[in-house]
Tab-separated table of C-alpha atoms and ligand atoms in Angstrom:
chain	number	residue	atom	x	y	z
S	20	MET	CA	0.000	0.000	0.000
S	21	THR	CA	1.303	3.414	-0.877
S	22	ALA	CA	0.222	6.924	0.001
S	23	SER	CA	-0.168	7.631	-3.717
S	24	ALA	CA	-2.758	4.898	-4.364
S	25	ARG	CA	-4.952	6.456	-7.013
S	26	VAL	CA	-8.697	6.614	-7.512
S	27	HIS	CA	-9.593	6.089	-11.183
S	28	ILE	CA	-13.002	7.557	-12.045
S	29	VAL	CA	-14.451	6.512	-15.389
S	30	GLY	CA	-17.120	8.839	-16.815
S	31	ALA	CA	-17.174	12.626	-16.436
S	32	GLY	CA	-20.927	13.085	-16.185
S	33	ILE	CA	-22.248	14.783	-13.095
S	34	ALA	CA	-21.869	11.572	-11.011
S	35	GLY	CA	-18.207	11.077	-11.933
S	36	LEU	CA	-17.487	14.772	-11.441
S	37	ALA	CA	-19.155	14.692	-8.017
S	38	ALA	CA	-16.998	11.734	-6.950
S	39	ALA	CA	-13.867	13.472	-8.241
S	40	VAL	CA	-14.766	16.788	-6.604
S	41	ARG	CA	-15.268	15.050	-3.272
S	42	LEU	CA	-11.981	13.177	-3.449
S	43	THR	CA	-9.870	16.057	-4.704
S	44	GLY	CA	-7.932	17.460	-1.790
S	45	ALA	CA	-7.997	14.132	0.074
S	46	ALA	CA	-4.946	11.929	0.325
S	47	ARG	CA	-5.327	10.029	-2.934
S	48	PRO	CA	-4.677	11.378	-6.416
S	49	VAL	CA	-7.659	11.296	-8.773
S	50	VAL	CA	-7.598	10.371	-12.458
S	51	LEU	CA	-10.808	11.071	-14.394
S	52	TYR	CA	-11.393	9.352	-17.756
S	53	GLU	CA	-14.079	10.456	-20.220
S	54	ALA	CA	-14.919	8.766	-23.515
S	55	THR	CA	-15.903	11.953	-25.348
S	56	GLU	CA	-14.058	15.245	-25.690
S	57	HIS	CA	-16.292	17.034	-23.189
S	58	ALA	CA	-17.557	16.540	-19.651
S	59	GLY	CA	-21.159	16.714	-18.437
S	60	GLY	CA	-22.742	13.687	-20.131
S	61	ARG	CA	-26.497	14.194	-20.143
S	62	CYS	CA	-26.215	17.566	-18.390
S	63	ARG	CA	-24.285	20.049	-20.503
S	64	SER	CA	-24.343	23.026	-22.864
S	65	PHE	CA	-23.109	23.291	-26.430
S	66	PHE	CA	-22.924	25.842	-29.234
S	67	ASP	CA	-25.752	25.331	-31.703
S	68	ASN	CA	-24.816	26.445	-35.219
S	69	GLU	CA	-28.423	26.730	-36.362
S	70	LEU	CA	-29.400	29.100	-33.550
S	71	GLY	CA	-26.005	30.784	-33.348
S	72	CYS	CA	-25.845	30.555	-29.567
S	73	ARG	CA	-25.142	28.131	-26.727
S	74	ILE	CA	-28.002	25.976	-25.494
S	75	ASP	CA	-28.392	23.231	-22.895
S	76	ASN	CA	-29.069	19.662	-23.995
S	77	GLY	CA	-32.177	19.974	-21.850
S	78	ASN	CA	-33.601	22.255	-19.198
S	79	HIS	CA	-32.622	21.040	-15.758
S	80	LEU	CA	-34.415	22.272	-12.690
S	81	LEU	CA	-32.599	22.197	-9.356
S	82	LEU	CA	-34.201	23.150	-6.054
S	83	ALA	CA	-32.618	24.532	-2.902
S	84	GLY	CA	-33.682	21.301	-1.142
S	85	ASN	CA	-31.260	19.326	-3.348
S	86	SER	CA	-28.719	19.241	-0.531
S	87	ALA	CA	-25.990	17.225	-2.250
S	88	ALA	CA	-26.234	19.357	-5.393
S	89	LEU	CA	-25.938	22.485	-3.270
S	90	ALA	CA	-22.863	21.102	-1.456
S	91	TYR	CA	-21.303	20.268	-4.840
S	92	ILE	CA	-22.082	23.723	-6.247
S	93	GLU	CA	-20.669	25.432	-3.163
S	94	ARG	CA	-17.504	23.330	-3.231
S	95	ILE	CA	-16.769	24.152	-6.881
S	96	GLY	CA	-17.513	27.824	-6.156
S	97	ALA	CA	-20.415	28.103	-8.590
S	98	LEU	CA	-23.271	29.339	-6.394
S	99	GLY	CA	-22.980	32.813	-7.936
S	100	THR	CA	-23.712	31.414	-11.401
S	101	PHE	CA	-27.346	30.641	-10.479
S	102	GLU	CA	-30.473	32.766	-10.339
S	103	ARG	CA	-31.893	32.149	-6.880
S	104	PRO	CA	-35.373	33.632	-6.399
S	105	ALA	CA	-35.907	34.663	-2.764
S	106	GLU	CA	-39.286	32.936	-2.578
S	107	ALA	CA	-40.610	29.596	-3.739
S	108	ALA	CA	-43.277	30.653	-6.234
S	109	VAL	CA	-43.978	28.355	-9.151
S	110	PRO	CA	-46.145	29.971	-11.838
S	111	PHE	CA	-48.592	27.831	-13.808
S	112	ILE	CA	-51.032	28.343	-16.656
S	113	ASP	CA	-53.901	26.020	-17.551
S	114	LEU	CA	-54.280	26.305	-21.316
S	115	ALA	CA	-57.788	24.817	-21.196
S	116	THR	CA	-59.141	27.725	-19.131
S	117	CYS	CA	-56.347	30.340	-19.508
S	118	GLU	CA	-56.200	30.544	-15.686
S	119	ARG	CA	-52.849	31.551	-14.218
S	120	TRP	CA	-51.651	31.024	-10.656
S	121	GLU	CA	-48.580	30.660	-8.501
S	122	LEU	CA	-47.996	27.769	-6.157
S	123	ARG	CA	-46.403	29.393	-3.125
S	124	PRO	CA	-45.414	26.984	-0.349
S	125	ASN	CA	-44.723	28.879	2.883
S	126	ALA	CA	-41.137	29.090	4.164
S	127	GLY	CA	-41.310	26.995	7.366
S	128	VAL	CA	-41.576	23.203	7.548
S	129	LEU	CA	-45.156	23.394	8.896
S	130	PRO	CA	-47.123	23.407	5.632
S	131	TRP	CA	-49.981	25.887	6.173
S	132	TRP	CA	-49.923	27.158	2.577
S	133	PRO	CA	-52.820	24.925	1.379
S	134	LEU	CA	-55.016	26.869	3.859
S	135	ASP	CA	-54.341	30.088	1.942
S	136	ARG	CA	-56.378	30.338	-1.261
S	137	SER	CA	-53.799	32.646	-2.863
S	138	ARG	CA	-51.008	30.075	-2.390
S	139	ARG	CA	-52.757	26.915	-3.561
S	140	VAL	CA	-54.049	25.658	-6.905
S	141	PRO	CA	-57.277	27.471	-7.911
S	142	GLY	CA	-60.375	25.288	-7.728
S	143	THR	CA	-58.931	23.130	-4.914
S	144	LYS	CA	-59.661	23.056	-1.183
S	145	ALA	CA	-57.149	22.761	1.664
S	146	VAL	CA	-58.515	19.349	2.597
S	147	ASP	CA	-57.748	18.004	-0.893
S	148	TYR	CA	-54.030	18.200	-0.158
S	149	LEU	CA	-54.242	15.609	2.624
S	150	GLU	CA	-54.694	12.889	0.019
S	151	VAL	CA	-51.006	13.093	-0.888
S	152	LEU	CA	-50.145	11.551	2.495
S	153	ARG	CA	-51.379	8.245	1.086
S	154	LEU	CA	-48.128	8.080	-0.865
S	155	ARG	CA	-46.297	7.630	2.441
S	156	ARG	CA	-47.697	4.122	2.773
S	157	ALA	CA	-47.364	3.184	-0.898
S	158	THR	CA	-45.906	-0.245	-1.531
S	159	ALA	CA	-42.874	-0.771	-3.747
S	160	ARG	CA	-45.188	-2.019	-6.538
S	161	ALA	CA	-47.607	0.932	-6.434
S	162	THR	CA	-47.775	3.642	-9.088
S	163	VAL	CA	-48.627	7.293	-8.440
S	164	ALA	CA	-51.962	7.010	-10.256
S	165	ALA	CA	-52.904	3.892	-8.294
S	166	VAL	CA	-52.491	5.752	-4.997
S	167	LEU	CA	-53.845	9.205	-5.835
S	168	ASP	CA	-57.272	9.877	-7.324
S	169	SER	CA	-56.537	10.782	-10.934
S	170	ARG	CA	-59.996	12.340	-11.454
S	171	THR	CA	-59.376	15.359	-9.217
S	172	LEU	CA	-58.382	18.853	-10.313
S	173	LEU	CA	-55.472	18.791	-7.869
S	174	TYR	CA	-54.106	15.675	-9.535
S	175	ARG	CA	-54.395	17.212	-12.989
S	176	ARG	CA	-52.953	20.580	-12.001
S	177	LEU	CA	-50.306	19.554	-9.466
S	178	TRP	CA	-49.515	15.938	-8.604
S	179	GLN	CA	-49.470	14.635	-12.167
S	180	PRO	CA	-47.218	17.370	-13.633
S	181	LEU	CA	-44.878	17.175	-10.630
S	182	ALA	CA	-44.677	13.375	-10.868
S	183	VAL	CA	-43.920	13.424	-14.598
S	184	ALA	CA	-41.248	16.101	-14.140
S	185	ALA	CA	-39.630	14.384	-11.161
S	186	LEU	CA	-39.760	10.807	-12.453
S	187	ASN	CA	-39.574	11.325	-16.237
S	188	THR	CA	-42.320	8.727	-16.258
S	189	SER	CA	-46.089	9.051	-16.538
S	190	ALA	CA	-48.007	9.108	-13.262
S	191	GLU	CA	-49.799	5.947	-14.444
S	192	GLN	CA	-46.454	4.112	-14.625
S	193	GLY	CA	-44.257	5.970	-12.132
S	194	SER	CA	-43.274	4.613	-8.741
S	195	ALA	CA	-45.357	6.110	-5.929
S	196	LYS	CA	-42.571	5.445	-3.426
S	197	LEU	CA	-40.007	7.349	-5.472
S	198	PHE	CA	-42.394	10.266	-5.963
S	199	TRP	CA	-43.067	10.388	-2.218
S	200	ARG	CA	-39.333	10.618	-1.560
S	201	VAL	CA	-39.067	13.596	-3.935
S	202	LEU	CA	-42.005	15.327	-2.251
S	203	LEU	CA	-40.500	14.694	1.193
S	204	GLU	CA	-37.238	16.339	0.189
S	205	THR	CA	-38.908	19.354	-1.425
S	206	LEU	CA	-42.457	20.323	-0.387
S	207	GLY	CA	-41.952	18.286	2.793
S	208	ARG	CA	-39.120	20.596	3.840
S	209	GLY	CA	-41.110	23.769	3.262
S	210	GLY	CA	-40.913	26.604	0.784
S	211	THR	CA	-37.253	27.331	1.491
S	212	ALA	CA	-36.329	23.937	0.030
S	213	CYS	CA	-38.543	24.545	-3.008
S	214	ARG	CA	-36.770	27.681	-4.232
S	215	ALA	CA	-35.442	27.146	-7.730
S	216	LEU	CA	-31.799	27.311	-8.749
S	217	VAL	CA	-31.596	28.262	-12.434
S	218	PRO	CA	-28.218	28.680	-14.199
S	219	HIS	CA	-27.630	32.287	-15.427
S	220	LEU	CA	-25.921	31.100	-18.594
S	221	GLY	CA	-26.081	27.338	-18.995
S	222	LEU	CA	-25.608	23.950	-17.389
S	223	SER	CA	-21.940	23.690	-18.339
S	224	GLU	CA	-21.136	27.173	-17.074
S	225	SER	CA	-22.739	26.373	-13.702
S	226	LEU	CA	-22.201	22.666	-13.073
S	227	ILE	CA	-19.475	21.362	-15.346
S	228	ASP	CA	-16.816	23.968	-16.220
S	229	PRO	CA	-16.348	25.162	-12.602
S	230	ALA	CA	-15.977	21.508	-11.528
S	231	LEU	CA	-13.275	20.882	-14.149
S	232	ALA	CA	-11.464	24.053	-13.057
S	233	PHE	CA	-11.730	22.963	-9.408
S	234	LEU	CA	-10.345	19.517	-10.230
S	235	ARG	CA	-7.443	20.932	-12.241
S	236	ARG	CA	-6.579	23.344	-9.419
S	237	GLY	CA	-6.659	20.400	-7.012
S	238	GLY	CA	-4.212	18.397	-9.135
S	239	ALA	CA	-6.640	15.851	-10.598
S	240	GLU	CA	-5.644	14.399	-13.946
S	241	ILE	CA	-8.399	14.536	-16.590
S	242	ARG	CA	-8.167	12.416	-19.742
S	243	PHE	CA	-10.692	13.079	-22.511
S	244	GLY	CA	-11.145	10.698	-25.447
S	245	ALA	CA	-10.535	7.766	-23.095
S	246	ARG	CA	-13.255	5.169	-23.679
S	247	LEU	CA	-13.103	2.209	-21.313
S	248	ARG	CA	-13.545	-1.032	-23.291
S	249	GLY	CA	-12.959	-3.603	-20.597
S	250	ILE	CA	-11.801	-4.289	-17.067
S	251	GLU	CA	-9.341	-6.978	-15.988
S	252	PHE	CA	-10.153	-8.721	-12.728
S	253	ALA	CA	-7.825	-10.702	-10.487
S	254	GLY	CA	-8.201	-11.955	-6.918
S	255	GLY	CA	-11.575	-10.290	-6.288
S	256	ARG	CA	-10.281	-6.903	-7.462
S	257	ALA	CA	-10.181	-4.817	-10.579
S	258	ALA	CA	-6.598	-5.144	-11.797
S	259	GLY	CA	-6.526	-3.234	-15.079
S	260	LEU	CA	-8.499	-0.756	-17.182
S	261	LEU	CA	-8.505	-1.424	-20.919
S	262	PHE	CA	-8.941	1.688	-23.042
S	263	ASP	CA	-8.966	1.891	-26.841
S	264	ASP	CA	-5.302	2.733	-27.136
S	265	SER	CA	-3.843	1.936	-23.739
S	266	THR	CA	-4.087	-0.290	-20.690
S	267	VAL	CA	-3.825	1.119	-17.193
S	268	ALA	CA	-2.492	-1.439	-14.722
S	269	LEU	CA	-4.010	-0.786	-11.316
S	270	GLY	CA	-1.732	-0.592	-8.285
S	271	ALA	CA	-2.430	-2.887	-5.345
S	272	SER	CA	-4.212	-0.069	-3.485
S	273	ASP	CA	-5.839	1.705	-6.427
S	274	SER	CA	-9.623	2.080	-6.525
S	275	VAL	CA	-12.033	2.440	-9.443
S	276	ILE	CA	-15.307	4.365	-9.562
S	277	LEU	CA	-17.361	3.412	-12.589
S	278	ALA	CA	-19.505	6.468	-13.370
S	279	VAL	CA	-20.750	5.465	-16.826
S	280	PRO	CA	-24.428	5.069	-17.862
S	281	ALA	CA	-26.246	1.924	-16.719
S	282	SER	CA	-26.040	0.097	-20.043
S	283	VAL	CA	-22.269	0.679	-20.295
S	284	ALA	CA	-21.713	-0.479	-16.704
S	285	ALA	CA	-23.700	-3.661	-17.453
S	286	ARG	CA	-21.503	-4.372	-20.465
S	287	LEU	CA	-18.312	-3.872	-18.459
S	288	LEU	CA	-19.300	-5.808	-15.330
S	289	PRO	CA	-20.414	-9.419	-15.719
S	290	GLY	CA	-23.627	-10.220	-13.848
S	291	LEU	CA	-24.609	-6.610	-13.054
S	292	THR	CA	-28.376	-5.969	-13.177
S	293	VAL	CA	-29.415	-2.428	-14.083
S	294	PRO	CA	-32.590	-0.635	-15.216
S	295	ASP	CA	-32.924	-1.307	-18.937
S	296	ASP	CA	-35.980	0.679	-20.000
S	297	HIS	CA	-35.429	4.374	-20.703
S	298	ALA	CA	-37.795	7.303	-21.173
S	299	PRO	CA	-37.239	10.187	-23.594
S	300	ILE	CA	-37.244	13.922	-22.933
S	301	VAL	CA	-37.911	16.393	-25.761
S	302	ASN	CA	-36.677	19.969	-25.583
S	303	ALA	CA	-37.365	22.800	-28.023
S	304	HIS	CA	-35.090	25.859	-27.933
S	305	TYR	CA	-36.471	28.960	-29.663
S	306	ARG	CA	-34.117	31.823	-30.465
S	307	CYS	CA	-36.066	34.857	-29.301
S	308	ALA	CA	-35.894	37.492	-26.607
S	309	PRO	CA	-38.368	36.529	-23.900
S	310	PRO	CA	-40.531	39.369	-22.517
S	311	PRO	CA	-38.589	40.906	-19.615
S	312	ASP	CA	-41.494	40.497	-17.194
S	313	SER	CA	-42.015	36.774	-17.932
S	314	PRO	CA	-41.065	34.372	-15.118
S	315	LEU	CA	-37.860	32.278	-15.074
S	316	PHE	CA	-39.991	29.232	-15.750
S	317	ILE	CA	-43.670	28.366	-15.917
S	318	GLY	CA	-45.586	25.100	-15.680
S	319	VAL	CA	-48.048	24.476	-18.508
S	320	ILE	CA	-51.166	22.386	-17.873
S	321	GLY	CA	-53.296	20.978	-20.665
S	322	GLY	CA	-50.864	21.549	-23.545
S	323	THR	CA	-48.078	19.651	-25.238
S	324	ALA	CA	-45.396	21.772	-23.569
S	325	GLU	CA	-44.925	21.033	-19.878
S	326	TRP	CA	-42.365	23.557	-18.625
S	327	VAL	CA	-41.177	26.725	-20.360
S	328	PHE	CA	-37.866	28.279	-19.293
S	329	LYS	CA	-36.725	31.819	-19.996
S	330	LYS	CA	-33.029	32.084	-20.876
S	331	ARG	CA	-30.994	35.099	-21.972
S	332	ASP	CA	-31.793	34.929	-25.700
S	333	VAL	CA	-33.659	31.648	-25.857
S	334	VAL	CA	-37.019	30.354	-24.687
S	335	SER	CA	-36.845	26.606	-23.984
S	336	VAL	CA	-39.572	24.040	-23.603
S	337	THR	CA	-39.351	20.659	-21.863
S	338	VAL	CA	-41.588	17.641	-22.299
S	339	SER	CA	-40.755	14.675	-20.056
S	340	ALA	CA	-41.752	11.048	-20.615
S	341	ALA	CA	-42.174	12.209	-24.202
S	342	ASP	CA	-42.808	8.799	-25.817
S	343	ARG	CA	-45.736	10.245	-27.782
S	344	LEU	CA	-43.532	12.989	-29.293
S	345	VAL	CA	-40.131	11.498	-29.807
S	346	ASP	CA	-40.832	10.158	-33.310
S	347	GLU	CA	-42.634	13.285	-34.541
S	348	PRO	CA	-40.808	15.343	-37.209
S	349	PRO	CA	-39.022	18.392	-35.709
S	350	ALA	CA	-41.067	20.849	-37.812
S	351	ILE	CA	-44.358	19.517	-36.404
S	352	LEU	CA	-43.022	19.612	-32.851
S	353	ALA	CA	-41.666	23.137	-33.315
S	354	GLU	CA	-45.073	24.408	-34.388
S	355	ARG	CA	-47.094	22.539	-31.781
S	356	LEU	CA	-44.849	23.490	-28.871
S	357	TRP	CA	-44.574	27.124	-29.977
S	358	ARG	CA	-48.354	27.554	-29.724
S	359	ASP	CA	-48.109	26.672	-26.020
S	360	VAL	CA	-45.038	28.865	-25.451
S	361	ALA	CA	-46.702	31.838	-27.102
S	362	ALA	CA	-49.764	31.453	-24.870
S	363	ALA	CA	-47.748	30.866	-21.694
S	364	CYS	CA	-45.306	33.745	-22.262
S	365	ARG	CA	-47.730	36.132	-23.990
S	366	ILE	CA	-45.618	36.240	-27.169
S	367	PRO	CA	-47.231	36.567	-30.645
S	368	ALA	CA	-47.834	33.094	-32.138
S	369	ASP	CA	-46.485	34.226	-35.544
S	370	PRO	CA	-43.839	33.945	-36.800
S	371	ILE	CA	-42.231	30.897	-35.174
S	372	PRO	CA	-38.650	31.879	-34.254
S	373	PRO	CA	-35.621	29.804	-35.290
S	374	VAL	CA	-35.738	26.607	-33.294
S	375	ARG	CA	-33.627	23.579	-32.364
S	376	ILE	CA	-35.420	20.420	-31.246
S	377	VAL	CA	-33.309	18.167	-29.008
S	378	LYS	CA	-34.620	14.641	-28.506
S	379	GLU	CA	-32.886	12.700	-25.718
S	380	ARG	CA	-34.288	9.241	-26.389
S	381	ARG	CA	-32.652	7.626	-23.370
S	382	ALA	CA	-32.794	10.613	-21.035
S	383	THR	CA	-33.219	8.590	-17.826
S	384	PHE	CA	-34.334	5.129	-16.802
S	385	ARG	CA	-38.118	4.841	-16.643
S	386	ALA	CA	-39.002	5.121	-12.955
S	387	THR	CA	-41.554	2.308	-12.861
S	388	PRO	CA	-41.679	-0.013	-9.829
S	389	GLN	CA	-40.236	-2.800	-12.012
S	390	GLN	CA	-37.272	-0.720	-13.179
S	391	VAL	CA	-36.636	0.673	-9.703
S	392	GLU	CA	-36.217	-2.918	-8.470
S	393	LYS	CA	-33.350	-3.363	-10.910
S	394	ARG	CA	-31.241	-0.531	-9.470
S	395	PRO	CA	-27.985	-1.840	-8.030
S	396	GLY	CA	-26.301	-0.513	-4.889
S	397	GLY	CA	-22.989	1.297	-5.223
S	398	ALA	CA	-20.855	-1.610	-3.965
S	399	THR	CA	-19.777	-4.434	-6.291
S	400	ARG	CA	-18.309	-7.880	-5.705
S	401	TRP	CA	-14.873	-6.468	-6.577
S	402	ASN	CA	-13.558	-4.863	-3.437
S	403	ASN	CA	-11.872	-1.872	-5.091
S	404	LEU	CA	-14.612	-1.154	-7.656
S	405	HIS	CA	-17.611	1.076	-6.933
S	406	LEU	CA	-20.595	2.250	-8.961
S	407	SER	CA	-21.815	5.791	-9.386
S	408	GLY	CA	-24.519	7.201	-11.631
S	409	ASP	CA	-28.147	8.270	-11.573
S	410	TYR	CA	-29.270	4.625	-12.014
S	411	VAL	CA	-27.622	3.513	-8.746
S	412	ASP	CA	-30.099	3.016	-5.907
S	413	THR	CA	-30.076	6.359	-4.123
S	414	GLY	CA	-33.780	6.293	-3.241
S	415	LEU	CA	-34.221	9.230	-5.648
S	416	PRO	CA	-35.189	9.251	-9.324
S	417	ALA	CA	-32.545	9.723	-12.043
S	418	THR	CA	-31.711	13.356	-11.357
S	419	ILE	CA	-28.723	15.608	-10.797
S	420	GLU	CA	-29.279	15.265	-7.053
S	421	GLY	CA	-29.343	11.460	-7.287
S	422	ALA	CA	-26.264	11.384	-9.531
S	423	ILE	CA	-24.327	13.626	-7.149
S	424	ARG	CA	-25.335	11.582	-4.111
S	425	SER	CA	-24.187	8.435	-5.836
S	426	GLY	CA	-20.875	10.131	-6.663
S	427	PHE	CA	-20.394	11.238	-3.063
S	428	ALA	CA	-21.223	7.755	-1.785
S	429	ALA	CA	-18.760	6.159	-4.212
S	430	ALA	CA	-16.119	8.594	-2.955
S	431	VAL	CA	-16.882	7.464	0.610
S	432	ARG	CA	-16.496	3.825	-0.388
S	433	ALA	CA	-13.304	4.399	-2.317
S	434	SER	CA	-11.876	6.249	0.662
S	435	ARG	CA	-12.509	3.121	2.758
S	436	ASP	CA	-10.718	0.768	0.384
S	437	PRO	CA	-7.743	-0.872	2.045
S	438	ASN	CA	-5.319	2.033	1.983
S	439	PRO	CA	-4.385	3.774	5.212
S	440	ALA	CA	-3.536	7.006	3.436
S	441	ALA	CA	-7.113	7.263	2.153
S	442	ALA	CA	-8.520	7.578	5.665
S	443	VAL	CA	-7.066	11.086	5.865
S	444	ILE	CA	-9.978	13.116	4.565
S	445	PRO	CA	-10.122	16.770	5.536
S	446	VAL	CA	-12.772	17.517	8.162
S	447	THR	CA	-14.514	20.016	5.877
S	448	MET	CA	-15.013	17.265	3.305
S	449	ARG	CA	-16.429	14.703	5.702
S	450	ARG	CA	-19.555	16.756	6.074
S	451	MET	CA	-20.106	16.819	2.347
S	452	LEU	CA	-19.633	13.136	1.680
S	453	THR	CA	-23.280	12.184	1.798
S	454	PRO	CA	-23.836	8.465	2.306
S	455	GLU	CA	-26.521	7.207	-0.024
S	456	THR	CA	-27.913	4.034	1.543
S	457	THR	CA	-28.731	2.779	4.988
S	458	GLU	CA	-25.701	0.556	4.721
S	459	ASP	CA	-23.537	3.603	4.052
S	460	ARG	CA	-25.073	5.554	6.873
S	461	GLN	CA	-24.362	2.734	9.300
S	462	ARG	CA	-20.743	2.666	8.253
S	463	ALA	CA	-20.230	6.403	8.721
S	464	LEU	CA	-16.810	7.886	8.170
S	465	PRO	CA	-14.398	7.806	11.090
C	18	FAD	C1	-33.051	16.326	-21.420
C	18	FAD	C2	-32.812	16.005	-19.982
C	18	FAD	C3	-33.430	16.761	-18.997
C	18	FAD	C4	-33.194	16.481	-17.650
C	18	FAD	N1	-33.771	17.269	-16.702
C	18	FAD	C5	-33.400	17.126	-15.420
C	18	FAD	C6	-33.857	18.035	-14.424
C	18	FAD	O1	-34.624	18.970	-14.683
C	18	FAD	N2	-33.424	17.863	-13.141
C	18	FAD	C7	-32.570	16.865	-12.812
C	18	FAD	O2	-32.164	16.796	-11.642
C	18	FAD	N3	-32.154	15.954	-13.721
C	18	FAD	C8	-32.534	16.058	-15.011
C	18	FAD	N4	-32.087	15.175	-15.952
C	18	FAD	C9	-31.316	13.993	-15.519
C	18	FAD	C10	-29.831	14.291	-15.321
C	18	FAD	O3	-29.305	14.966	-16.433
C	18	FAD	C11	-29.089	12.945	-15.186
C	18	FAD	O4	-29.670	12.221	-14.134
C	18	FAD	C12	-27.610	13.127	-14.885
C	18	FAD	O5	-27.008	14.056	-15.742
C	18	FAD	C13	-26.922	11.765	-15.025
C	18	FAD	O6	-25.543	11.902	-14.733
C	18	FAD	P1	-24.613	10.632	-14.719
C	18	FAD	O7	-23.249	11.130	-14.414
C	18	FAD	O8	-25.192	9.580	-13.857
C	18	FAD	O9	-24.644	10.016	-16.199
C	18	FAD	P2	-24.152	10.641	-17.593
C	18	FAD	O10	-24.486	12.069	-17.662
C	18	FAD	O11	-24.713	9.755	-18.645
C	18	FAD	O12	-22.570	10.522	-17.563
C	18	FAD	C14	-21.864	9.357	-17.928
C	18	FAD	C15	-20.556	9.780	-18.586
C	18	FAD	O13	-19.805	8.583	-18.894
C	18	FAD	C16	-19.234	8.751	-20.176
C	18	FAD	N5	-18.978	7.395	-20.715
C	18	FAD	C17	-19.874	6.535	-21.258
C	18	FAD	N6	-19.255	5.381	-21.598
C	18	FAD	C18	-17.949	5.537	-21.274
C	18	FAD	C19	-16.820	4.683	-21.369
C	18	FAD	N7	-16.912	3.439	-21.878
C	18	FAD	N8	-15.600	5.151	-20.954
C	18	FAD	C20	-15.479	6.408	-20.441
C	18	FAD	N9	-16.536	7.246	-20.311
C	18	FAD	C21	-17.760	6.813	-20.704
C	18	FAD	C22	-20.294	9.522	-20.951
C	18	FAD	O14	-19.743	10.122	-22.110
C	18	FAD	C23	-20.754	10.525	-19.897
C	18	FAD	O15	-19.963	11.696	-19.911
C	18	FAD	C24	-32.342	15.402	-17.296
C	18	FAD	C25	-31.736	14.627	-18.289
C	18	FAD	C26	-31.958	14.919	-19.621
C	18	FAD	C27	-31.282	14.087	-20.677
């Protein structure tokens, strides 16, 4: 065992970056490998030639209650790159009736906001909100729609859109247990936890580039264009990493964190079971100046668009669990979605501005009870190899928060691998290494 035993992290999506960010500054050098020429994976920005500006692959909504994401953002020094509204106020429009309202959960943890007509969904009564507590007792096999009454206005205007956005799965198919966990960590913690965090510029500028800069400052080695093709195993350990053009022999005390998507991990690790059904997300980015008084984002009920985000020179639309749209021609989607945007943002419906449609066919695993059962834990049968990624069982859906928690937990595990030097983790970092499972919590850091 040597003090320089390295941690090799494969995959520079948000999960791999989170693991690397947590380990940088600890005793063990970090090497981060990424197959492509850029970091960020499914959460990144790029320059779009057609629109002539940078756009995100998809709109990502973070909330102040995403504690691991917040710790990550603070550690990489990127908090100032986010718009952070002082109050949790989520605007909605129902296109069927043209009604507009704001959902405004009160700041404390005692949720009295449903008692206030001006804070709740119009047409609902305070007592209606009690029904959501049924989710608390939902079994692992139950779906959201099987637990909540799908005929109510509250379901149509609140629980269904929130479930689809959080799970990237229809409420009819989505796991009730997983949805409950999301509600607990957001609405359940009061309005303060529900305040949005929206990147000023883009996902890469807020979540990816500052992380890469942090890692480089901390001495981490980052290798782009390094696609892992195979892993050599020997004596219950990973012994070598096989890349396209090189092989990295692992030292006796080296650790590996595999932070690749589920399907890639399953190909690399014999016998690993992972979720294998994925749901698409469709985004439309329109190049136009949004009206200055329009909100940062707005929920759309009763249309094709679900959430509309205002960016600097782009208005972006998100549709989750978009199976019904993903095979539609871009021109049809552009027209159909623009009608909803124009109504939601009070912009003239003609002409349709220049647009880029981004279809992420395998955006996340489909959060059905059956798929959730297939999520592996972060530990593997190889004692120096750990899993990280949004598909790992964090108790949360496939989200930035889940991916970061899995990265933190993998960092905790790697730091426990047999290597005395690894136990020396700065005190400030111990607080941020968030264990992900009960097993992790029980084996808390020294
Ligand atoms: C359109 C869209 C909208 C979304 N909206 C939200 C949202 O609003 N809120 C939210 O919280 N989440 C959202 N998500 C989900 C979130 O983006 C993902 O959960 C998260 O980015 C997953 O990160 P990850 O690191 O687990 O995986 P990935 O991002 O897939 O990262 C894996 C990395 O591994 C690399 N890799 C793959 N194979 C290899 C190999 N063989 N060798 C080396 N490297 C390899 C990949 O190139 C990639 O960089 C959205 C996702 C999409 C697609």
